[in-house]
Amino acid sequence: MNPLKQRIVLLGPPASGKGTQADRLAQEFVTPHVSTGALLRSECERGTPLGREADAWTCKGLLVPDELAVRIVATWMQENGPRFLFDGFPRTVEQAKHLDTALAAIEAPLDLVILLQISDEAIRQRILNRLSCLKCGATFSTSLHGIAEGQACSRCGAPLVRRKDDSAEALEQRLKVYRELTLPVVAYYERTSPAILHRIDAGMGSDAIFAQLSTLLTTL
Ligand SMILES: [Zn+2]
């Protein structure tokens, strides 16, 4: 299916289901799903100069600097064209400004900015109840699926574990970073391009969220 919207930014806190939704949208609409995390990993694996630069930051558990994140995305756009679904970018107002400038230069502005909204309390419940399969990437909820750590993944059979960054402490840190860096990005779009900013309640089920996103992508 051909979406009417070609340049999309998906924003949301941890556990808002952003990555999963982006994957589904990319499949349904054949829009390249660009996660800066995945781009970084790919640059690192290929051992490119950009990758080595990024590695120096991510090794220390730090976010890469704005300027580097922007360069990595710009390189991707040069190779792939201005058609994308960004997930995890822009993460800061500075990155959002850079993206706007880059897109203005090729007269291809953003079509859509979507914020997946969910309360901190709901995020805590989701993350702290989450078990992951490190082999196939599936995630399960101890409360929804009635499973415990160490049980076998129903998809591939590997044992389920609690990821390190799903601890209460790590989560609070991720929420803090989100509030300090990314919420201002929402305010930035509110100020500069309110007509393309949409909010979706990410507390709904995954299918309901996907339906709303699909509508946004396919209507003017
Ligand atoms: Zn698995």
PDB file of C-alpha atoms and ligand atoms in Angstrom:
ATOM      1  CA  MET A   1       0.000   0.000   0.000  1.00  0.00           C
ATOM      2  CA  ASN A   2       1.226   3.465  -0.814  1.00  0.00           C
ATOM      3  CA  PRO A   3       1.081   5.927   2.063  1.00  0.00           C
ATOM      4  CA  LEU A   4       0.361   9.570   1.353  1.00  0.00           C
ATOM      5  CA  LYS A   5       2.810  10.580   4.035  1.00  0.00           C
ATOM      6  CA  GLN A   6       6.422   9.941   3.122  1.00  0.00           C
ATOM      7  CA  ARG A   7       8.417  11.600   5.864  1.00  0.00           C
ATOM      8  CA  ILE A   8       7.382  10.641   9.327  1.00  0.00           C
ATOM      9  CA  VAL A   9       8.817  11.077  12.809  1.00  0.00           C
ATOM     10  CA  LEU A  10       7.566   8.768  15.530  1.00  0.00           C
ATOM     11  CA  LEU A  11       8.137   9.972  19.091  1.00  0.00           C
ATOM     12  CA  GLY A  12       7.364   8.310  22.379  1.00  0.00           C
ATOM     13  CA  PRO A  13       8.787   7.327  25.754  1.00  0.00           C
ATOM     14  CA  PRO A  14      10.320   3.936  26.505  1.00  0.00           C
ATOM     15  CA  ALA A  15       7.718   1.124  26.391  1.00  0.00           C
ATOM     16  CA  SER A  16       5.285   3.162  24.301  1.00  0.00           C
ATOM     17  CA  GLY A  17       5.554   0.432  21.662  1.00  0.00           C
ATOM     18  CA  LYS A  18       7.263   2.783  19.225  1.00  0.00           C
ATOM     19  CA  GLY A  19       9.694   0.273  17.727  1.00  0.00           C
ATOM     20  CA  THR A  20       7.041  -2.410  17.254  1.00  0.00           C
ATOM     21  CA  GLN A  21       4.636   0.016  15.600  1.00  0.00           C
ATOM     22  CA  ALA A  22       7.359   1.398  13.376  1.00  0.00           C
ATOM     23  CA  ASP A  23       8.213  -2.143  12.227  1.00  0.00           C
ATOM     24  CA  ARG A  24       4.565  -2.886  11.399  1.00  0.00           C
ATOM     25  CA  LEU A  25       4.110   0.412   9.554  1.00  0.00           C
ATOM     26  CA  ALA A  26       7.285  -0.130   7.565  1.00  0.00           C
ATOM     27  CA  GLN A  27       6.065  -3.555   6.485  1.00  0.00           C
ATOM     28  CA  GLU A  28       2.553  -2.428   5.632  1.00  0.00           C
ATOM     29  CA  PHE A  29       3.557   0.737   3.788  1.00  0.00           C
ATOM     30  CA  VAL A  30       7.029  -0.194   2.568  1.00  0.00           C
ATOM     31  CA  THR A  31       8.449   2.936   4.148  1.00  0.00           C
ATOM     32  CA  PRO A  32      12.014   2.546   5.386  1.00  0.00           C
ATOM     33  CA  HIS A  33      11.996   2.272   9.177  1.00  0.00           C
ATOM     34  CA  VAL A  34      15.061   4.140  10.359  1.00  0.00           C
ATOM     35  CA  SER A  35      16.009   3.633  13.951  1.00  0.00           C
ATOM     36  CA  THR A  36      19.075   5.640  14.919  1.00  0.00           C
ATOM     37  CA  GLY A  37      20.007   2.845  17.292  1.00  0.00           C
ATOM     38  CA  ALA A  38      20.029   0.357  14.406  1.00  0.00           C
ATOM     39  CA  LEU A  39      21.867   2.804  12.117  1.00  0.00           C
ATOM     40  CA  LEU A  40      24.532   3.236  14.762  1.00  0.00           C
ATOM     41  CA  ARG A  41      24.902  -0.504  15.222  1.00  0.00           C
ATOM     42  CA  SER A  42      25.195  -0.997  11.476  1.00  0.00           C
ATOM     43  CA  GLU A  43      27.863   1.697  11.147  1.00  0.00           C
ATOM     44  CA  CYS A  44      29.748   0.116  14.048  1.00  0.00           C
ATOM     45  CA  GLU A  45      29.511  -3.390  12.588  1.00  0.00           C
ATOM     46  CA  ARG A  46      30.739  -2.227   9.190  1.00  0.00           C
ATOM     47  CA  GLY A  47      33.585  -0.460  10.984  1.00  0.00           C
ATOM     48  CA  THR A  48      33.028   2.832   9.158  1.00  0.00           C
ATOM     49  CA  PRO A  49      34.677   6.000  10.483  1.00  0.00           C
ATOM     50  CA  LEU A  50      31.214   7.173  11.613  1.00  0.00           C
ATOM     51  CA  GLY A  51      30.732   3.856  13.359  1.00  0.00           C
ATOM     52  CA  ARG A  52      34.045   4.080  15.183  1.00  0.00           C
ATOM     53  CA  GLU A  53      33.215   7.603  16.286  1.00  0.00           C
ATOM     54  CA  ALA A  54      29.799   6.534  17.542  1.00  0.00           C
ATOM     55  CA  ASP A  55      31.233   3.488  19.274  1.00  0.00           C
ATOM     56  CA  ALA A  56      33.419   5.674  21.433  1.00  0.00           C
ATOM     57  CA  TRP A  57      30.235   7.175  22.919  1.00  0.00           C
ATOM     58  CA  THR A  58      27.961   4.174  23.079  1.00  0.00           C
ATOM     59  CA  CYS A  59      30.715   2.075  24.684  1.00  0.00           C
ATOM     60  CA  LYS A  60      30.652   4.470  27.597  1.00  0.00           C
ATOM     61  CA  GLY A  61      26.863   4.134  27.729  1.00  0.00           C
ATOM     62  CA  LEU A  62      26.447   7.710  26.525  1.00  0.00           C
ATOM     63  CA  LEU A  63      24.090   9.112  23.935  1.00  0.00           C
ATOM     64  CA  VAL A  64      25.933  10.141  20.807  1.00  0.00           C
ATOM     65  CA  PRO A  65      26.298  13.935  20.443  1.00  0.00           C
ATOM     66  CA  ASP A  66      23.683  15.778  18.339  1.00  0.00           C
ATOM     67  CA  GLU A  67      26.136  16.635  15.621  1.00  0.00           C
ATOM     68  CA  LEU A  68      27.133  12.989  15.141  1.00  0.00           C
ATOM     69  CA  ALA A  69      23.527  11.736  15.194  1.00  0.00           C
ATOM     70  CA  VAL A  70      22.653  14.323  12.545  1.00  0.00           C
ATOM     71  CA  ARG A  71      25.585  13.289  10.358  1.00  0.00           C
ATOM     72  CA  ILE A  72      24.621   9.626  10.565  1.00  0.00           C
ATOM     73  CA  VAL A  73      21.030  10.384   9.537  1.00  0.00           C
ATOM     74  CA  ALA A  74      22.169  12.760   6.767  1.00  0.00           C
ATOM     75  CA  THR A  75      24.434  10.041   5.375  1.00  0.00           C
ATOM     76  CA  TRP A  76      21.520   7.613   5.405  1.00  0.00           C
ATOM     77  CA  MET A  77      19.299  10.116   3.551  1.00  0.00           C
ATOM     78  CA  GLN A  78      21.942  10.736   0.886  1.00  0.00           C
ATOM     79  CA  GLU A  79      22.047   7.020   0.184  1.00  0.00           C
ATOM     80  CA  ASN A  80      18.335   6.284   0.471  1.00  0.00           C
ATOM     81  CA  GLY A  81      16.426   9.439  -0.391  1.00  0.00           C
ATOM     82  CA  PRO A  82      14.000  11.560   1.648  1.00  0.00           C
ATOM     83  CA  ARG A  83      11.465   8.851   2.440  1.00  0.00           C
ATOM     84  CA  PHE A  84      11.525   7.526   5.994  1.00  0.00           C
ATOM     85  CA  LEU A  85       9.909   6.642   9.230  1.00  0.00           C
ATOM     86  CA  PHE A  86      12.243   7.829  11.980  1.00  0.00           C
ATOM     87  CA  ASP A  87      12.154   6.134  15.341  1.00  0.00           C
ATOM     88  CA  GLY A  88      14.499   7.482  18.005  1.00  0.00           C
ATOM     89  CA  PHE A  89      15.399  10.553  15.968  1.00  0.00           C
ATOM     90  CA  PRO A  90      15.285  13.492  16.484  1.00  0.00           C
ATOM     91  CA  ARG A  91      16.006  12.910  20.148  1.00  0.00           C
ATOM     92  CA  THR A  92      16.787  16.533  20.995  1.00  0.00           C
ATOM     93  CA  VAL A  93      15.591  19.961  19.841  1.00  0.00           C
ATOM     94  CA  GLU A  94      18.980  20.546  18.273  1.00  0.00           C
ATOM     95  CA  GLN A  95      18.570  17.409  16.138  1.00  0.00           C
ATOM     96  CA  ALA A  96      15.024  18.446  15.181  1.00  0.00           C
ATOM     97  CA  LYS A  97      16.280  21.830  13.980  1.00  0.00           C
ATOM     98  CA  HIS A  98      19.033  20.187  11.934  1.00  0.00           C
ATOM     99  CA  LEU A  99      16.537  17.805  10.357  1.00  0.00           C
ATOM    100  CA  ASP A 100      14.221  20.694   9.411  1.00  0.00           C
ATOM    101  CA  THR A 101      17.113  22.564   7.831  1.00  0.00           C
ATOM    102  CA  ALA A 102      18.279  19.517   5.870  1.00  0.00           C
ATOM    103  CA  LEU A 103      14.756  18.811   4.597  1.00  0.00           C
ATOM    104  CA  ALA A 104      14.113  22.465   3.725  1.00  0.00           C
ATOM    105  CA  ALA A 105      17.237  22.444   1.575  1.00  0.00           C
ATOM    106  CA  ILE A 106      15.771  19.705  -0.610  1.00  0.00           C
ATOM    107  CA  GLU A 107      12.219  21.090  -0.395  1.00  0.00           C
ATOM    108  CA  ALA A 108      10.925  17.931   1.215  1.00  0.00           C
ATOM    109  CA  PRO A 109       9.485  18.922   4.594  1.00  0.00           C
ATOM    110  CA  LEU A 110       8.201  16.501   7.234  1.00  0.00           C
ATOM    111  CA  ASP A 111       4.687  15.185   6.595  1.00  0.00           C
ATOM    112  CA  LEU A 112       3.877  13.851   9.995  1.00  0.00           C
ATOM    113  CA  VAL A 113       5.096  13.881  13.588  1.00  0.00           C
ATOM    114  CA  ILE A 114       3.367  11.374  15.834  1.00  0.00           C
ATOM    115  CA  LEU A 115       3.675  11.203  19.601  1.00  0.00           C
ATOM    116  CA  LEU A 116       2.728   7.935  21.282  1.00  0.00           C
ATOM    117  CA  GLN A 117       1.507   9.071  24.677  1.00  0.00           C
ATOM    118  CA  ILE A 118       1.483   6.933  27.785  1.00  0.00           C
ATOM    119  CA  SER A 119       1.609   7.732  31.489  1.00  0.00           C
ATOM    120  CA  ASP A 120       4.756   7.159  33.545  1.00  0.00           C
ATOM    121  CA  GLU A 121       2.808   4.737  35.710  1.00  0.00           C
ATOM    122  CA  ALA A 122       1.774   2.631  32.714  1.00  0.00           C
ATOM    123  CA  ILE A 123       5.369   2.658  31.459  1.00  0.00           C
ATOM    124  CA  ARG A 124       6.635   1.417  34.822  1.00  0.00           C
ATOM    125  CA  GLN A 125       4.091  -1.383  34.832  1.00  0.00           C
ATOM    126  CA  ARG A 126       4.978  -2.461  31.312  1.00  0.00           C
ATOM    127  CA  ILE A 127       8.738  -2.398  31.782  1.00  0.00           C
ATOM    128  CA  LEU A 128       8.958  -3.824  35.240  1.00  0.00           C
ATOM    129  CA  ASN A 129       6.692  -6.707  34.182  1.00  0.00           C
ATOM    130  CA  ARG A 130       8.587  -7.346  30.989  1.00  0.00           C
ATOM    131  CA  LEU A 131      10.586 -10.463  30.212  1.00  0.00           C
ATOM    132  CA  SER A 132      12.579 -10.685  26.998  1.00  0.00           C
ATOM    133  CA  CYS A 133      13.960 -13.405  24.821  1.00  0.00           C
ATOM    134  CA  LEU A 134      17.538 -12.478  24.022  1.00  0.00           C
ATOM    135  CA  LYS A 135      17.567 -14.958  21.129  1.00  0.00           C
ATOM    136  CA  CYS A 136      14.556 -13.855  19.025  1.00  0.00           C
ATOM    137  CA  GLY A 137      13.721 -10.504  20.611  1.00  0.00           C
ATOM    138  CA  ALA A 138      10.176 -11.415  21.660  1.00  0.00           C
ATOM    139  CA  THR A 139       8.871  -9.752  24.825  1.00  0.00           C
ATOM    140  CA  PHE A 140       6.284 -11.018  27.267  1.00  0.00           C
ATOM    141  CA  SER A 141       4.477  -9.568  30.229  1.00  0.00           C
ATOM    142  CA  THR A 142       4.596 -11.434  33.529  1.00  0.00           C
ATOM    143  CA  SER A 143       1.158 -10.059  34.385  1.00  0.00           C
ATOM    144  CA  LEU A 144      -0.523 -10.506  30.976  1.00  0.00           C
ATOM    145  CA  HIS A 145       1.028 -13.812  30.005  1.00  0.00           C
ATOM    146  CA  GLY A 146       1.419 -15.312  33.471  1.00  0.00           C
ATOM    147  CA  ILE A 147       5.025 -16.332  32.964  1.00  0.00           C
ATOM    148  CA  ALA A 148       8.149 -16.195  35.085  1.00  0.00           C
ATOM    149  CA  GLU A 149      11.828 -15.586  34.506  1.00  0.00           C
ATOM    150  CA  GLY A 150      13.645 -18.627  33.152  1.00  0.00           C
ATOM    151  CA  GLN A 151      10.606 -20.052  31.361  1.00  0.00           C
ATOM    152  CA  ALA A 152      11.009 -20.932  27.687  1.00  0.00           C
ATOM    153  CA  CYS A 153      10.166 -18.391  24.969  1.00  0.00           C
ATOM    154  CA  SER A 154       6.999 -19.607  23.221  1.00  0.00           C
ATOM    155  CA  ARG A 155       8.484 -18.627  19.846  1.00  0.00           C
ATOM    156  CA  CYS A 156      11.969 -20.099  19.949  1.00  0.00           C
ATOM    157  CA  GLY A 157      12.383 -21.940  23.234  1.00  0.00           C
ATOM    158  CA  ALA A 158      15.239 -19.859  24.667  1.00  0.00           C
ATOM    159  CA  PRO A 159      14.957 -18.929  28.367  1.00  0.00           C
ATOM    160  CA  LEU A 160      13.255 -15.602  29.145  1.00  0.00           C
ATOM    161  CA  VAL A 161      15.194 -13.023  31.100  1.00  0.00           C
ATOM    162  CA  ARG A 162      14.760  -9.557  32.544  1.00  0.00           C
ATOM    163  CA  ARG A 163      16.903  -7.191  30.496  1.00  0.00           C
ATOM    164  CA  LYS A 164      19.431  -5.122  32.421  1.00  0.00           C
ATOM    165  CA  ASP A 165      17.985  -1.837  31.177  1.00  0.00           C
ATOM    166  CA  ASP A 166      14.525  -2.959  32.317  1.00  0.00           C
ATOM    167  CA  SER A 167      15.487  -2.534  35.969  1.00  0.00           C
ATOM    168  CA  ALA A 168      13.632   0.102  37.988  1.00  0.00           C
ATOM    169  CA  GLU A 169      16.766   2.196  38.310  1.00  0.00           C
ATOM    170  CA  ALA A 170      17.658   2.131  34.608  1.00  0.00           C
ATOM    171  CA  LEU A 171      14.056   2.909  33.719  1.00  0.00           C
ATOM    172  CA  GLU A 172      13.934   6.040  35.874  1.00  0.00           C
ATOM    173  CA  GLN A 173      17.102   7.208  34.148  1.00  0.00           C
ATOM    174  CA  ARG A 174      15.574   6.602  30.694  1.00  0.00           C
ATOM    175  CA  LEU A 175      12.401   8.455  31.705  1.00  0.00           C
ATOM    176  CA  LYS A 176      14.471  11.345  32.964  1.00  0.00           C
ATOM    177  CA  VAL A 177      16.393  11.560  29.683  1.00  0.00           C
ATOM    178  CA  TYR A 178      13.111  11.382  27.766  1.00  0.00           C
ATOM    179  CA  ARG A 179      11.556  14.200  29.813  1.00  0.00           C
ATOM    180  CA  GLU A 180      14.622  16.418  29.596  1.00  0.00           C
ATOM    181  CA  LEU A 181      15.571  15.891  25.961  1.00  0.00           C
ATOM    182  CA  THR A 182      12.656  14.552  23.969  1.00  0.00           C
ATOM    183  CA  LEU A 183       9.598  16.234  25.484  1.00  0.00           C
ATOM    184  CA  PRO A 184      11.057  19.594  24.372  1.00  0.00           C
ATOM    185  CA  VAL A 185      11.137  18.125  20.835  1.00  0.00           C
ATOM    186  CA  VAL A 186       7.357  17.723  21.048  1.00  0.00           C
ATOM    187  CA  ALA A 187       7.080  21.336  22.212  1.00  0.00           C
ATOM    188  CA  TYR A 188       9.310  22.368  19.311  1.00  0.00           C
ATOM    189  CA  TYR A 189       7.002  20.772  16.731  1.00  0.00           C
ATOM    190  CA  GLU A 190       3.994  22.187  18.556  1.00  0.00           C
ATOM    191  CA  ARG A 191       5.490  25.621  18.021  1.00  0.00           C
ATOM    192  CA  THR A 192       6.884  25.257  14.502  1.00  0.00           C
ATOM    193  CA  SER A 193       4.512  22.838  12.774  1.00  0.00           C
ATOM    194  CA  PRO A 194       1.369  22.185  14.835  1.00  0.00           C
ATOM    195  CA  ALA A 195      -0.587  21.060  11.755  1.00  0.00           C
ATOM    196  CA  ILE A 196       1.486  17.901  11.315  1.00  0.00           C
ATOM    197  CA  LEU A 197       1.758  16.946  15.000  1.00  0.00           C
ATOM    198  CA  HIS A 198      -0.617  14.208  16.172  1.00  0.00           C
ATOM    199  CA  ARG A 199      -0.940  12.465  19.520  1.00  0.00           C
ATOM    200  CA  ILE A 200      -2.030   8.876  19.932  1.00  0.00           C
ATOM    201  CA  ASP A 201      -2.947   7.169  23.180  1.00  0.00           C
ATOM    202  CA  ALA A 202      -0.387   4.375  23.479  1.00  0.00           C
ATOM    203  CA  GLY A 203      -2.237   2.853  26.410  1.00  0.00           C
ATOM    204  CA  MET A 204      -4.551   1.161  23.886  1.00  0.00           C
ATOM    205  CA  GLY A 205      -3.889  -2.279  22.488  1.00  0.00           C
ATOM    206  CA  SER A 206      -1.270  -2.662  19.792  1.00  0.00           C
ATOM    207  CA  ASP A 207      -3.821  -3.273  17.007  1.00  0.00           C
ATOM    208  CA  ALA A 208      -5.870  -0.193  17.904  1.00  0.00           C
ATOM    209  CA  ILE A 209      -2.740   1.956  17.885  1.00  0.00           C
ATOM    210  CA  PHE A 210      -1.709   0.511  14.545  1.00  0.00           C
ATOM    211  CA  ALA A 211      -5.132   1.284  13.063  1.00  0.00           C
ATOM    212  CA  GLN A 212      -4.902   4.922  14.130  1.00  0.00           C
ATOM    213  CA  LEU A 213      -1.374   5.242  12.796  1.00  0.00           C
ATOM    214  CA  SER A 214      -2.404   3.712   9.475  1.00  0.00           C
ATOM    215  CA  THR A 215      -5.203   6.236   9.142  1.00  0.00           C
ATOM    216  CA  LEU A 216      -2.790   9.092   9.776  1.00  0.00           C
ATOM    217  CA  LEU A 217      -0.407   7.788   7.134  1.00  0.00           C
ATOM    218  CA  THR A 218      -3.022   7.334   4.454  1.00  0.00           C
ATOM    219  CA  THR A 219      -5.197  10.435   4.807  1.00  0.00           C
ATOM    220  CA  LEU A 220      -4.417  14.011   3.952  1.00  0.00           C
TER     221      LEU A 220
HETATM  222 ZN    ZN B   1      12.524 -16.352  21.544  1.00  0.00          ZN
END
